[in-house]
Amino acid sequence: MYDSKNGLWIAHSADGPLSIIGKMANRHGLIAGATGTGKTVTLQVMAETFCQAGVPCFMADMKGDLSGISQPGRINGFIEKRMAEFGIENPQFQSCPVRFYDVFGQQGHPLRCTVSQMGLLSRILGLNDTQEGVLNIVFRIADERGLLILDIKDLRSMLNYSLEHASEYSSTYGNIAPASVGAIQRSILALESEGADLFFGEPSFDIQDLLACEGGKGVMSVLAADKLMLKPKLYSTFLLWLLSELYVTLPEVGDLDLPKLVFFFDEAHMLFDDTPKALADKIEQV
């Protein structure tokens, strides 16, 4: 529950409800504790409170634990015991409006972006300065020829075309070395092996869809990450794109009474272990 006076309800104690002030939700937070102490349940409760306050949330669901917020709760023995402890009578169970997403398009709406939209692609591919320069030349050639690089196949075709016509462009843009093109192709292959061919393409996801509300409630966007977490390079690519899009699209608004969008990363220690520097820098910037 939420009200402007008491803030966002997140828990209950012997002394009554525990809440946080709406403005403080604009800060970063950490839910920590030993296994089985209720971290995920706390995340769910906070997400439901934001939902009721009209604040949409994005949640990376690592184990399929978060989908339950799409259904109203029901009375059971445990709930009855807690109701008696806290003096709660006749609870009104509600569900949250939920949209499910999946980079692989299996457990929810597919999330895609085009290769041309992907900023910092060279850093995700782990290219050195020379290879990055060649990749920039390839995009410049495509732009001049009015060619769109939408997916992995398009990028491969443009790399091959640029190498075949290297003599025509070297005097203008610099050397397009076969070794550099080969290194880029190998990096693309490594990313593609994790499923990048499913992520790169059309139609591109509209970032504004994450800011939706329905019936005065914030929409909960749940990302199926159980398989995605096993593909760290693809996961990093997706998050880098998503955070970059948010950074470019959303205005800087200062300290609002409530946040416009809340991100929850369940099992964050698994997600951000060995995070590529490009992603870590973007997280810090955003």
Short mmCIF file of C-alpha atoms in Angstrom, two decimals:
data_model
loop_
_atom_site.label_atom_id
_atom_site.label_comp_id
_atom_site.label_asym_id
_atom_site.label_seq_id
_atom_site.Cartn_x
_atom_site.Cartn_y
_atom_site.Cartn_z
CA MET A 1 0.00 0.00 0.00
CA TYR A 2 1.06 3.62 -0.51
CA ASP A 3 -0.10 6.98 0.74
CA SER A 4 1.58 10.35 0.44
CA LYS A 5 1.82 10.73 4.22
CA ASN A 6 3.23 7.37 5.30
CA GLY A 7 5.07 6.49 2.09
CA LEU A 8 5.64 3.05 0.61
CA TRP A 9 4.74 0.12 2.85
CA ILE A 10 7.40 -2.59 2.63
CA ALA A 11 7.12 -4.67 5.83
CA HIS A 12 5.46 -5.06 9.20
CA SER A 13 6.90 -5.21 12.69
CA ALA A 14 5.60 -5.60 16.22
CA ASP A 15 5.37 -1.81 16.33
CA GLY A 16 3.34 -1.53 13.14
CA PRO A 17 3.97 -0.93 9.40
CA LEU A 18 7.44 -0.14 8.08
CA SER A 19 7.55 2.29 5.17
CA ILE A 20 10.04 4.25 3.12
CA ILE A 21 9.54 7.82 1.96
CA GLY A 22 8.69 8.00 -1.75
CA LYS A 23 11.64 10.28 -2.58
CA MET A 24 14.08 7.84 -0.99
CA ALA A 25 13.00 5.23 -3.55
CA ASN A 26 14.90 7.32 -6.13
CA ARG A 27 18.09 5.97 -4.55
CA HIS A 28 19.81 2.64 -5.01
CA GLY A 29 18.91 -0.14 -2.60
CA LEU A 30 20.16 -3.56 -1.62
CA ILE A 31 18.15 -6.45 -0.17
CA ALA A 32 20.63 -8.72 1.57
CA GLY A 33 20.37 -11.79 3.76
CA ALA A 34 21.14 -15.47 4.09
CA THR A 35 19.43 -18.12 1.97
CA GLY A 36 15.79 -18.55 2.95
CA THR A 37 15.45 -15.31 4.90
CA GLY A 38 12.96 -13.76 2.45
CA LYS A 39 14.95 -11.60 0.02
CA THR A 40 12.80 -12.47 -2.99
CA VAL A 41 9.57 -12.12 -1.01
CA THR A 42 10.73 -8.67 0.13
CA LEU A 43 11.42 -7.78 -3.50
CA GLN A 44 7.91 -8.92 -4.43
CA VAL A 45 6.30 -6.91 -1.65
CA MET A 46 8.20 -3.77 -2.65
CA ALA A 47 7.29 -4.28 -6.31
CA GLU A 48 3.60 -4.68 -5.41
CA THR A 49 3.75 -1.50 -3.34
CA PHE A 50 5.29 0.42 -6.23
CA CYS A 51 2.63 -1.04 -8.51
CA GLN A 52 -0.17 0.25 -6.28
CA ALA A 53 1.53 3.65 -6.19
CA GLY A 54 1.46 3.80 -9.99
CA VAL A 55 5.19 3.20 -10.43
CA PRO A 56 6.14 0.65 -13.13
CA CYS A 57 8.93 -1.81 -12.36
CA PHE A 58 11.34 -3.88 -14.43
CA MET A 59 12.34 -7.16 -12.80
CA ALA A 60 14.98 -9.63 -13.93
CA ASP A 61 13.52 -12.94 -12.76
CA MET A 62 16.38 -15.42 -12.39
CA LYS A 63 14.45 -18.41 -11.06
CA GLY A 64 10.82 -17.84 -12.05
CA ASP A 65 9.95 -16.63 -8.54
CA LEU A 66 8.41 -13.29 -9.49
CA SER A 67 5.62 -14.28 -11.87
CA GLY A 68 3.23 -14.83 -8.93
CA ILE A 69 2.55 -11.12 -8.60
CA SER A 70 0.30 -11.43 -11.65
CA GLN A 71 -2.23 -13.34 -9.49
CA PRO A 72 -4.13 -12.19 -6.38
CA GLY A 73 -3.11 -13.84 -3.11
CA ARG A 74 -5.28 -16.17 -1.09
CA ILE A 75 -5.70 -17.13 2.54
CA ASN A 76 -3.69 -20.05 3.90
CA GLY A 77 -2.51 -21.17 7.33
CA PHE A 78 0.68 -19.11 7.22
CA ILE A 79 -1.17 -15.96 6.18
CA GLU A 80 -3.80 -16.46 8.89
CA LYS A 81 -1.06 -16.72 11.50
CA ARG A 82 0.62 -13.54 10.29
CA MET A 83 -2.69 -11.69 10.16
CA ALA A 84 -3.27 -12.51 13.83
CA GLU A 85 0.26 -11.40 14.75
CA PHE A 86 -0.09 -8.06 12.99
CA GLY A 87 -3.75 -7.40 13.77
CA ILE A 88 -4.77 -7.39 10.12
CA GLU A 89 -8.40 -8.12 9.32
CA ASN A 90 -10.05 -8.92 6.00
CA PRO A 91 -7.09 -8.32 3.66
CA GLN A 92 -8.01 -7.28 0.13
CA PHE A 93 -5.93 -9.39 -2.24
CA GLN A 94 -4.97 -7.77 -5.54
CA SER A 95 -2.98 -8.75 -8.58
CA CYS A 96 -0.53 -6.56 -10.48
CA PRO A 97 -0.68 -5.88 -14.22
CA VAL A 98 2.26 -7.86 -15.59
CA ARG A 99 3.99 -8.14 -18.94
CA PHE A 100 6.40 -10.99 -19.52
CA TYR A 101 9.50 -10.58 -21.68
CA ASP A 102 12.14 -12.99 -22.93
CA VAL A 103 15.15 -12.25 -25.13
CA PHE A 104 14.70 -15.74 -26.61
CA GLY A 105 10.97 -15.17 -27.21
CA GLN A 106 9.95 -18.40 -25.44
CA GLN A 107 8.49 -17.29 -22.09
CA GLY A 108 7.29 -13.84 -23.03
CA HIS A 109 7.31 -11.05 -25.58
CA PRO A 110 10.66 -11.02 -27.45
CA LEU A 111 13.04 -8.15 -26.78
CA ARG A 112 14.99 -7.03 -29.83
CA CYS A 113 17.07 -4.17 -31.13
CA THR A 114 18.87 -3.65 -34.43
CA VAL A 115 22.65 -3.82 -34.71
CA SER A 116 22.67 -0.16 -35.80
CA GLN A 117 20.90 0.83 -32.56
CA MET A 118 23.39 -1.00 -30.37
CA GLY A 119 25.80 1.51 -28.87
CA LEU A 120 29.24 0.43 -27.69
CA LEU A 121 29.09 -2.72 -29.83
CA SER A 122 32.87 -2.75 -30.18
CA ARG A 123 33.29 -2.89 -26.40
CA ILE A 124 30.82 -5.74 -26.07
CA LEU A 125 32.75 -7.61 -28.78
CA GLY A 126 36.01 -6.92 -26.94
CA LEU A 127 37.69 -5.29 -29.93
CA ASN A 128 41.01 -3.46 -29.76
CA ASP A 129 41.45 0.07 -31.14
CA THR A 130 42.41 -1.11 -34.63
CA GLN A 131 39.48 -3.52 -34.89
CA GLU A 132 37.11 -0.89 -33.52
CA GLY A 133 38.34 1.49 -36.20
CA VAL A 134 37.57 -1.06 -38.91
CA LEU A 135 34.08 -1.62 -37.49
CA ASN A 136 33.46 2.13 -37.54
CA ILE A 137 34.51 2.21 -41.20
CA VAL A 138 32.05 -0.58 -41.98
CA PHE A 139 29.18 1.34 -40.39
CA ARG A 140 30.25 4.50 -42.25
CA ILE A 141 30.22 2.66 -45.59
CA ALA A 142 26.78 1.22 -44.84
CA ASP A 143 25.49 4.68 -43.93
CA GLU A 144 26.82 6.22 -47.15
CA ARG A 145 25.22 3.49 -49.22
CA GLY A 146 21.91 3.81 -47.38
CA LEU A 147 22.10 0.27 -46.06
CA LEU A 148 20.57 -0.70 -42.74
CA ILE A 149 22.43 -3.14 -40.50
CA LEU A 150 19.56 -4.81 -38.72
CA ASP A 151 20.83 -8.21 -37.66
CA ILE A 152 23.94 -10.38 -37.43
CA LYS A 153 23.62 -11.49 -41.06
CA ASP A 154 23.56 -7.88 -42.22
CA LEU A 155 26.68 -7.10 -40.18
CA ARG A 156 28.52 -10.10 -41.59
CA SER A 157 27.55 -9.13 -45.13
CA MET A 158 28.79 -5.57 -44.62
CA LEU A 159 32.09 -6.82 -43.20
CA ASN A 160 32.60 -9.07 -46.21
CA TYR A 161 31.61 -6.32 -48.65
CA SER A 162 33.97 -3.83 -47.01
CA LEU A 163 36.85 -6.30 -47.17
CA GLU A 164 36.17 -7.14 -50.81
CA HIS A 165 36.17 -3.42 -51.70
CA ALA A 166 38.91 -2.40 -49.27
CA SER A 167 41.02 -0.86 -52.03
CA GLU A 168 38.18 1.54 -52.91
CA TYR A 169 37.78 2.83 -49.34
CA SER A 170 41.29 2.65 -47.87
CA SER A 171 42.37 6.00 -49.32
CA THR A 172 39.38 7.72 -47.71
CA TYR A 173 38.94 5.87 -44.43
CA GLY A 174 42.11 3.91 -43.84
CA ASN A 175 43.24 0.33 -44.12
CA ILE A 176 40.65 -2.46 -43.83
CA ALA A 177 42.92 -5.35 -42.90
CA PRO A 178 41.75 -8.97 -43.37
CA ALA A 179 43.15 -9.81 -39.93
CA SER A 180 40.97 -7.17 -38.28
CA VAL A 181 37.86 -8.26 -40.18
CA GLY A 182 38.59 -11.86 -39.20
CA ALA A 183 38.91 -10.93 -35.53
CA ILE A 184 35.59 -9.05 -35.65
CA GLN A 185 33.91 -12.02 -37.32
CA ARG A 186 35.18 -14.36 -34.60
CA SER A 187 33.89 -12.06 -31.87
CA ILE A 188 30.51 -11.91 -33.59
CA LEU A 189 30.45 -15.71 -33.79
CA ALA A 190 31.08 -15.98 -30.04
CA LEU A 191 28.20 -13.58 -29.34
CA GLU A 192 25.96 -15.34 -31.84
CA SER A 193 26.60 -18.69 -30.17
CA GLU A 194 24.86 -17.31 -27.06
CA GLY A 195 21.75 -16.32 -28.99
CA ALA A 196 22.54 -12.85 -30.30
CA ASP A 197 20.85 -13.75 -33.58
CA LEU A 198 17.56 -13.80 -31.61
CA PHE A 199 18.25 -10.45 -29.91
CA PHE A 200 19.43 -8.44 -32.92
CA GLY A 201 16.67 -7.74 -35.42
CA GLU A 202 13.29 -6.15 -35.92
CA PRO A 203 10.89 -5.01 -34.62
CA SER A 204 12.91 -3.00 -32.12
CA PHE A 205 11.53 -2.81 -28.60
CA ASP A 206 10.09 0.55 -27.60
CA ILE A 207 11.61 1.55 -24.26
CA GLN A 208 8.50 3.61 -23.45
CA ASP A 209 6.58 0.35 -22.97
CA LEU A 210 8.42 -0.08 -19.66
CA LEU A 211 6.78 3.09 -18.35
CA ALA A 212 3.19 1.89 -18.76
CA CYS A 213 0.39 2.03 -16.19
CA GLU A 214 -2.96 0.23 -16.24
CA GLY A 215 -5.91 1.23 -14.08
CA GLY A 216 -3.72 3.54 -12.01
CA LYS A 217 -1.24 0.73 -11.27
CA GLY A 218 2.30 0.56 -12.54
CA VAL A 219 2.89 -2.30 -14.97
CA MET A 220 5.36 -4.94 -13.79
CA SER A 221 7.71 -5.93 -16.63
CA VAL A 222 9.15 -9.35 -15.79
CA LEU A 223 12.16 -10.54 -17.77
CA ALA A 224 12.61 -14.32 -17.90
CA ALA A 225 16.31 -14.57 -17.05
CA ASP A 226 16.65 -18.23 -16.08
CA LYS A 227 18.17 -19.13 -19.45
CA LEU A 228 19.62 -15.70 -20.14
CA MET A 229 21.79 -15.86 -17.01
CA LEU A 230 23.60 -18.81 -18.59
CA LYS A 231 24.62 -16.57 -21.51
CA PRO A 232 26.65 -13.82 -19.77
CA LYS A 233 27.85 -12.11 -22.95
CA LEU A 234 24.33 -11.89 -24.36
CA TYR A 235 22.94 -10.77 -20.99
CA SER A 236 25.56 -8.02 -20.81
CA THR A 237 24.74 -6.97 -24.38
CA PHE A 238 21.02 -6.77 -23.60
CA LEU A 239 21.50 -4.80 -20.38
CA LEU A 240 23.96 -2.41 -21.99
CA TRP A 241 21.45 -1.68 -24.74
CA LEU A 242 18.56 -1.29 -22.29
CA LEU A 243 20.43 1.06 -19.95
CA SER A 244 21.79 3.07 -22.86
CA GLU A 245 18.30 3.49 -24.29
CA LEU A 246 16.95 4.63 -20.92
CA TYR A 247 19.83 7.07 -20.47
CA VAL A 248 19.31 8.61 -23.91
CA THR A 249 15.49 8.59 -23.86
CA LEU A 250 14.52 9.67 -20.36
CA PRO A 251 15.00 13.28 -19.22
CA GLU A 252 16.87 14.25 -16.07
CA VAL A 253 14.11 15.28 -13.68
CA GLY A 254 15.68 15.63 -10.25
CA ASP A 255 14.27 14.27 -6.99
CA LEU A 256 10.64 13.33 -7.72
CA ASP A 257 8.11 12.39 -5.05
CA LEU A 258 8.10 8.90 -6.58
CA PRO A 259 10.42 7.31 -9.16
CA LYS A 260 9.28 6.98 -12.76
CA LEU A 261 10.67 3.45 -13.11
CA VAL A 262 12.21 0.98 -10.68
CA PHE A 263 14.68 -1.77 -11.60
CA PHE A 264 14.90 -4.95 -9.54
CA PHE A 265 17.68 -7.47 -10.17
CA ASP A 266 16.97 -10.69 -8.32
CA GLU A 267 20.11 -12.75 -7.56
CA ALA A 268 22.20 -9.70 -8.48
CA HIS A 269 25.40 -11.31 -7.21
CA MET A 270 25.07 -13.87 -10.01
CA LEU A 271 24.12 -11.32 -12.64
CA PHE A 272 26.95 -8.87 -12.03
CA ASP A 273 29.71 -11.38 -11.34
CA ASP A 274 32.47 -10.85 -13.95
CA THR A 275 30.52 -7.97 -15.51
CA PRO A 276 32.27 -6.51 -18.61
CA LYS A 277 33.76 -3.08 -17.96
CA ALA A 278 31.56 -1.49 -20.63
CA LEU A 279 28.43 -2.60 -18.78
CA ALA A 280 29.80 -1.68 -15.35
CA ASP A 281 30.60 1.84 -16.63
CA LYS A 282 27.10 2.22 -18.09
CA ILE A 283 25.42 1.03 -14.88
CA GLU A 284 27.45 3.58 -12.93
CA GLN A 285 26.59 6.35 -15.42
CA VAL A 286 22.86 5.62 -15.39
#
